[in-house]
Amino acid sequence: MRTTSKGGKMFIFTAPSGAGKTTIVRHLLKTYDFLDFSVSATTREMRDHEIDGKDYYFLTPEEFRARVDNDEFIEWEEVYEDQYYGTLKSEVDRVWETGKHIVFDIEVKGATNIKDLYGDKCHAIFIKPPSLEILIERLTSRQTESDASLKKRIARVREEMTYKDSFDAILVNDLLQVALKEAEFMVETFVFGKPFDEEE
Ligand code: 5GP
């Protein structure tokens, strides 16, 4: 596998919650060592398997607000009521200083804002679930949410789907193995101009 590249580009993976973007993002980060993850800041509670500083920077609402006031974010959103998420400027600097390309896993409004800021440096991919019913089923079965949180997430999905045509590409996540291959194709093409298997 080709692993060298001089970095400086961005990939945004965005989707309604539950469309499988985290699975796709994790796969790409494992596959290509020229990619690194943009760790977001959030005020939501840490889940059991999560690590502070790796999955998110977990901040109190006060800490988050202080950083907003200090103009430390590229973008931030109140994704769910009283749950804030945002991309720190220092995170983009951190990854680019290592010479890698950045991978974002963020919701649609933040994705639109980053795409507007970085333009052609940035490839923004909308991951589309095969259907709304399947999405709701996936969200329900992963059991990471309380009932109230699940309801909030489902309510948001319809609105998020309306953004699908605002991005550079749409990736349908029906069969995961196919979606992973398509995601690899998109990464290789944006980084190197063509996928590896077309190289002479
Ligand atoms: P979760 O709580 O499931 O980890 O994430 C909830 C939603 O917030 C997901 O759609 C996730 O991609 C999004 N998100 C994570 N980090 C950021 C961020 O830095 N900015 C924005 N706008 N959304 C984010």
CSV table of C-alpha atoms and ligand atoms in Angstrom, one decimal:
chain,number,residue,atom,x,y,z
A,1,MET,CA,0.0,0.0,0.0
A,2,ARG,CA,1.2,3.5,-0.8
A,3,THR,CA,1.5,5.5,2.4
A,4,THR,CA,3.5,8.6,1.5
A,5,SER,CA,2.0,11.9,0.7
A,6,LYS,CA,2.9,15.4,1.7
A,7,GLY,CA,-0.4,16.2,3.5
A,8,GLY,CA,-2.3,19.4,3.6
A,9,LYS,CA,-5.7,18.2,2.4
A,10,MET,CA,-8.9,17.5,4.2
A,11,PHE,CA,-11.6,14.9,4.0
A,12,ILE,CA,-15.0,15.6,5.6
A,13,PHE,CA,-17.2,12.6,6.3
A,14,THR,CA,-20.7,13.8,7.1
A,15,ALA,CA,-24.0,12.1,7.4
A,16,PRO,CA,-27.1,11.8,9.5
A,17,SER,CA,-26.3,10.2,12.8
A,18,GLY,CA,-26.3,6.4,12.4
A,19,ALA,CA,-25.4,6.3,8.7
A,20,GLY,CA,-22.2,4.6,9.4
A,21,LYS,CA,-19.7,7.4,9.0
A,22,THR,CA,-17.7,6.5,12.1
A,23,THR,CA,-17.1,3.0,10.8
A,24,ILE,CA,-16.0,4.2,7.5
A,25,VAL,CA,-13.7,6.9,9.0
A,26,ARG,CA,-12.1,4.3,11.4
A,27,HIS,CA,-11.5,2.0,8.4
A,28,LEU,CA,-9.7,4.7,6.4
A,29,LEU,CA,-7.6,5.8,9.4
A,30,LYS,CA,-6.4,2.2,9.8
A,31,THR,CA,-5.8,1.7,6.1
A,32,TYR,CA,-3.8,4.9,5.3
A,33,ASP,CA,-1.1,6.3,7.6
A,34,PHE,CA,-1.1,9.6,5.7
A,35,LEU,CA,-4.5,10.3,7.3
A,36,ASP,CA,-5.1,11.6,10.8
A,37,PHE,CA,-8.4,12.2,12.7
A,38,SER,CA,-9.5,15.7,13.7
A,39,VAL,CA,-10.4,15.2,17.4
A,40,SER,CA,-13.4,17.5,18.1
A,41,ALA,CA,-14.3,19.1,21.4
A,42,THR,CA,-17.7,18.3,22.9
A,43,THR,CA,-19.8,18.9,26.0
A,44,ARG,CA,-21.7,15.6,25.7
A,45,GLU,CA,-21.0,12.8,28.2
A,46,MET,CA,-18.2,10.4,27.6
A,47,ARG,CA,-19.4,6.9,26.5
A,48,ASP,CA,-17.9,3.8,28.1
A,49,HIS,CA,-15.4,2.9,25.4
A,50,GLU,CA,-14.3,6.5,24.7
A,51,ILE,CA,-11.0,8.1,25.6
A,52,ASP,CA,-10.6,11.8,26.3
A,53,GLY,CA,-8.2,13.3,23.8
A,54,LYS,CA,-8.6,10.5,21.3
A,55,ASP,CA,-12.3,10.3,20.5
A,56,TYR,CA,-13.1,13.8,21.7
A,57,TYR,CA,-11.8,16.5,24.0
A,58,PHE,CA,-14.5,16.3,26.6
A,59,LEU,CA,-15.1,19.8,28.0
A,60,THR,CA,-17.6,21.2,30.5
A,61,PRO,CA,-20.1,23.7,29.1
A,62,GLU,CA,-18.1,26.5,30.8
A,63,GLU,CA,-14.8,25.4,29.2
A,64,PHE,CA,-16.5,25.1,25.8
A,65,ARG,CA,-18.0,28.6,26.1
A,66,ALA,CA,-14.6,30.1,27.2
A,67,ARG,CA,-13.0,28.6,24.1
A,68,VAL,CA,-15.8,30.0,21.9
A,69,ASP,CA,-15.3,33.4,23.4
A,70,ASN,CA,-11.6,33.1,22.9
A,71,ASP,CA,-12.2,32.4,19.1
A,72,GLU,CA,-10.5,29.0,19.3
A,73,PHE,CA,-13.0,27.2,17.0
A,74,ILE,CA,-13.1,26.9,13.2
A,75,GLU,CA,-16.8,25.9,13.6
A,76,TRP,CA,-19.0,24.8,16.4
A,77,GLU,CA,-22.7,23.7,16.7
A,78,GLU,CA,-25.2,22.9,19.3
A,79,VAL,CA,-25.9,19.6,17.6
A,80,TYR,CA,-28.5,18.5,20.2
A,81,GLU,CA,-30.0,20.6,22.9
A,82,ASP,CA,-27.3,21.6,25.4
A,83,GLN,CA,-24.7,19.4,23.6
A,84,TYR,CA,-22.0,21.4,21.8
A,85,TYR,CA,-19.5,20.0,19.3
A,86,GLY,CA,-16.7,21.9,17.6
A,87,THR,CA,-13.5,21.8,15.7
A,88,LEU,CA,-10.6,23.6,17.3
A,89,LYS,CA,-8.2,25.6,15.1
A,90,SER,CA,-5.3,24.0,17.0
A,91,GLU,CA,-6.5,20.6,15.8
A,92,VAL,CA,-6.1,21.5,12.1
A,93,ASP,CA,-2.6,22.9,12.9
A,94,ARG,CA,-1.7,19.8,14.8
A,95,VAL,CA,-2.5,17.4,12.0
A,96,TRP,CA,-1.1,19.5,9.2
A,97,GLU,CA,2.2,20.0,11.1
A,98,THR,CA,2.6,16.2,11.0
A,99,GLY,CA,2.4,16.4,7.2
A,100,LYS,CA,-0.8,14.3,7.1
A,101,HIS,CA,-4.3,14.9,5.6
A,102,ILE,CA,-7.1,15.6,8.0
A,103,VAL,CA,-10.2,13.4,8.4
A,104,PHE,CA,-13.3,15.0,9.9
A,105,ASP,CA,-16.3,13.1,11.2
A,106,ILE,CA,-18.9,15.9,11.7
A,107,GLU,CA,-22.5,16.7,11.2
A,108,VAL,CA,-23.8,18.5,8.1
A,109,LYS,CA,-23.8,22.1,9.2
A,110,GLY,CA,-20.2,22.0,10.5
A,111,ALA,CA,-19.2,20.2,7.4
A,112,THR,CA,-20.7,22.9,5.2
A,113,ASN,CA,-18.9,25.6,7.1
A,114,ILE,CA,-15.5,23.8,6.8
A,115,LYS,CA,-16.1,23.2,3.1
A,116,ASP,CA,-16.8,26.9,2.6
A,117,LEU,CA,-13.7,27.8,4.5
A,118,TYR,CA,-11.2,25.4,2.8
A,119,GLY,CA,-12.7,25.0,-0.7
A,120,ASP,CA,-10.6,22.9,-3.0
A,121,LYS,CA,-8.3,21.7,-0.3
A,122,CYS,CA,-11.2,19.8,1.1
A,123,HIS,CA,-13.2,16.8,-0.2
A,124,ALA,CA,-16.6,16.6,1.5
A,125,ILE,CA,-18.4,13.3,1.3
A,126,PHE,CA,-22.0,12.8,2.4
A,127,ILE,CA,-22.7,9.3,3.6
A,128,LYS,CA,-26.2,8.3,2.8
A,129,PRO,CA,-28.0,5.5,4.5
A,130,PRO,CA,-30.0,3.2,2.2
A,131,SER,CA,-33.3,4.3,3.7
A,132,LEU,CA,-34.6,6.3,6.7
A,133,GLU,CA,-36.1,3.1,8.1
A,134,ILE,CA,-32.7,1.3,8.1
A,135,LEU,CA,-31.1,4.4,9.7
A,136,ILE,CA,-33.6,4.4,12.5
A,137,GLU,CA,-33.1,0.7,13.0
A,138,ARG,CA,-29.3,1.2,13.2
A,139,LEU,CA,-29.6,4.0,15.7
A,140,THR,CA,-31.9,2.0,17.9
A,141,SER,CA,-29.9,-1.2,17.8
A,142,ARG,CA,-26.5,0.4,18.8
A,143,GLN,CA,-28.0,1.1,22.3
A,144,THR,CA,-25.6,4.0,23.0
A,145,GLU,CA,-28.5,6.4,23.6
A,146,SER,CA,-31.2,6.9,26.2
A,147,ASP,CA,-34.8,7.0,24.8
A,148,ALA,CA,-34.8,10.8,25.0
A,149,SER,CA,-31.5,11.1,23.2
A,150,LEU,CA,-32.6,8.6,20.6
A,151,LYS,CA,-35.7,10.6,19.9
A,152,LYS,CA,-33.7,13.8,19.4
A,153,ARG,CA,-31.4,12.0,17.0
A,154,ILE,CA,-34.2,10.6,14.9
A,155,ALA,CA,-35.9,14.0,14.7
A,156,ARG,CA,-32.7,15.5,13.4
A,157,VAL,CA,-32.2,12.9,10.7
A,158,ARG,CA,-34.8,14.2,8.3
A,159,GLU,CA,-33.4,17.7,8.3
A,160,GLU,CA,-29.8,16.4,7.8
A,161,MET,CA,-30.9,14.4,4.7
A,162,THR,CA,-31.8,17.6,3.0
A,163,TYR,CA,-28.1,18.6,2.9
A,164,LYS,CA,-27.1,15.7,0.8
A,165,ASP,CA,-26.5,17.6,-2.5
A,166,SER,CA,-24.3,20.3,-0.9
A,167,PHE,CA,-21.2,18.2,-0.9
A,168,ASP,CA,-18.5,17.0,-3.4
A,169,ALA,CA,-19.7,13.3,-3.3
A,170,ILE,CA,-22.4,11.0,-2.0
A,171,LEU,CA,-21.5,7.6,-0.7
A,172,VAL,CA,-24.4,5.2,-0.2
A,173,ASN,CA,-23.7,3.0,2.8
A,174,ASP,CA,-25.8,-0.1,2.0
A,175,LEU,CA,-23.3,-3.0,1.9
A,176,LEU,CA,-20.5,-1.9,4.2
A,177,GLN,CA,-17.7,-3.7,2.3
A,178,VAL,CA,-18.7,-1.9,-0.9
A,179,ALA,CA,-19.0,1.4,0.9
A,180,LEU,CA,-15.5,0.9,2.4
A,181,LYS,CA,-14.0,0.2,-1.1
A,182,GLU,CA,-15.7,3.3,-2.5
A,183,ALA,CA,-14.4,5.4,0.3
A,184,GLU,CA,-10.9,4.1,-0.4
A,185,PHE,CA,-11.3,5.0,-4.0
A,186,MET,CA,-12.4,8.6,-3.1
A,187,VAL,CA,-9.4,9.1,-0.8
A,188,GLU,CA,-6.8,7.7,-3.2
A,189,THR,CA,-8.2,9.8,-6.1
A,190,PHE,CA,-8.3,13.0,-4.1
A,191,VAL,CA,-4.8,12.5,-2.6
A,192,PHE,CA,-3.0,11.1,-5.7
A,193,GLY,CA,-5.2,12.1,-8.6
A,194,LYS,CA,-6.0,8.5,-9.3
A,195,PRO,CA,-6.6,5.2,-7.4
A,196,PHE,CA,-3.5,3.0,-6.7
A,197,ASP,CA,-4.7,0.1,-9.0
A,198,GLU,CA,-4.6,2.5,-12.0
A,199,GLU,CA,-0.9,3.4,-11.4
A,200,GLU,CA,1.6,2.2,-14.0
B,1,5GP,P1,-21.7,11.6,18.6
B,1,5GP,O1,-22.3,12.2,19.9
B,1,5GP,O2,-22.5,10.5,18.1
B,1,5GP,O3,-20.3,11.3,18.8
B,1,5GP,O4,-21.8,12.8,17.5
B,1,5GP,C1,-23.0,13.4,17.2
B,1,5GP,C2,-22.8,14.2,16.0
B,1,5GP,O5,-21.9,15.3,16.1
B,1,5GP,C3,-22.2,13.4,14.8
B,1,5GP,O6,-23.0,13.7,13.6
B,1,5GP,C4,-20.8,13.9,14.7
B,1,5GP,O7,-20.3,13.7,13.5
B,1,5GP,C5,-21.0,15.3,15.1
B,1,5GP,N1,-19.8,16.0,15.4
B,1,5GP,C6,-18.7,15.5,16.0
B,1,5GP,N2,-17.7,16.4,16.1
B,1,5GP,C7,-18.2,17.6,15.6
B,1,5GP,C8,-17.6,18.9,15.4
B,1,5GP,O8,-16.5,19.2,15.7
B,1,5GP,N3,-18.4,19.8,14.8
B,1,5GP,C9,-19.7,19.5,14.4
B,1,5GP,N4,-20.3,20.5,13.8
B,1,5GP,N5,-20.2,18.3,14.5
B,1,5GP,C10,-19.5,17.3,15.1
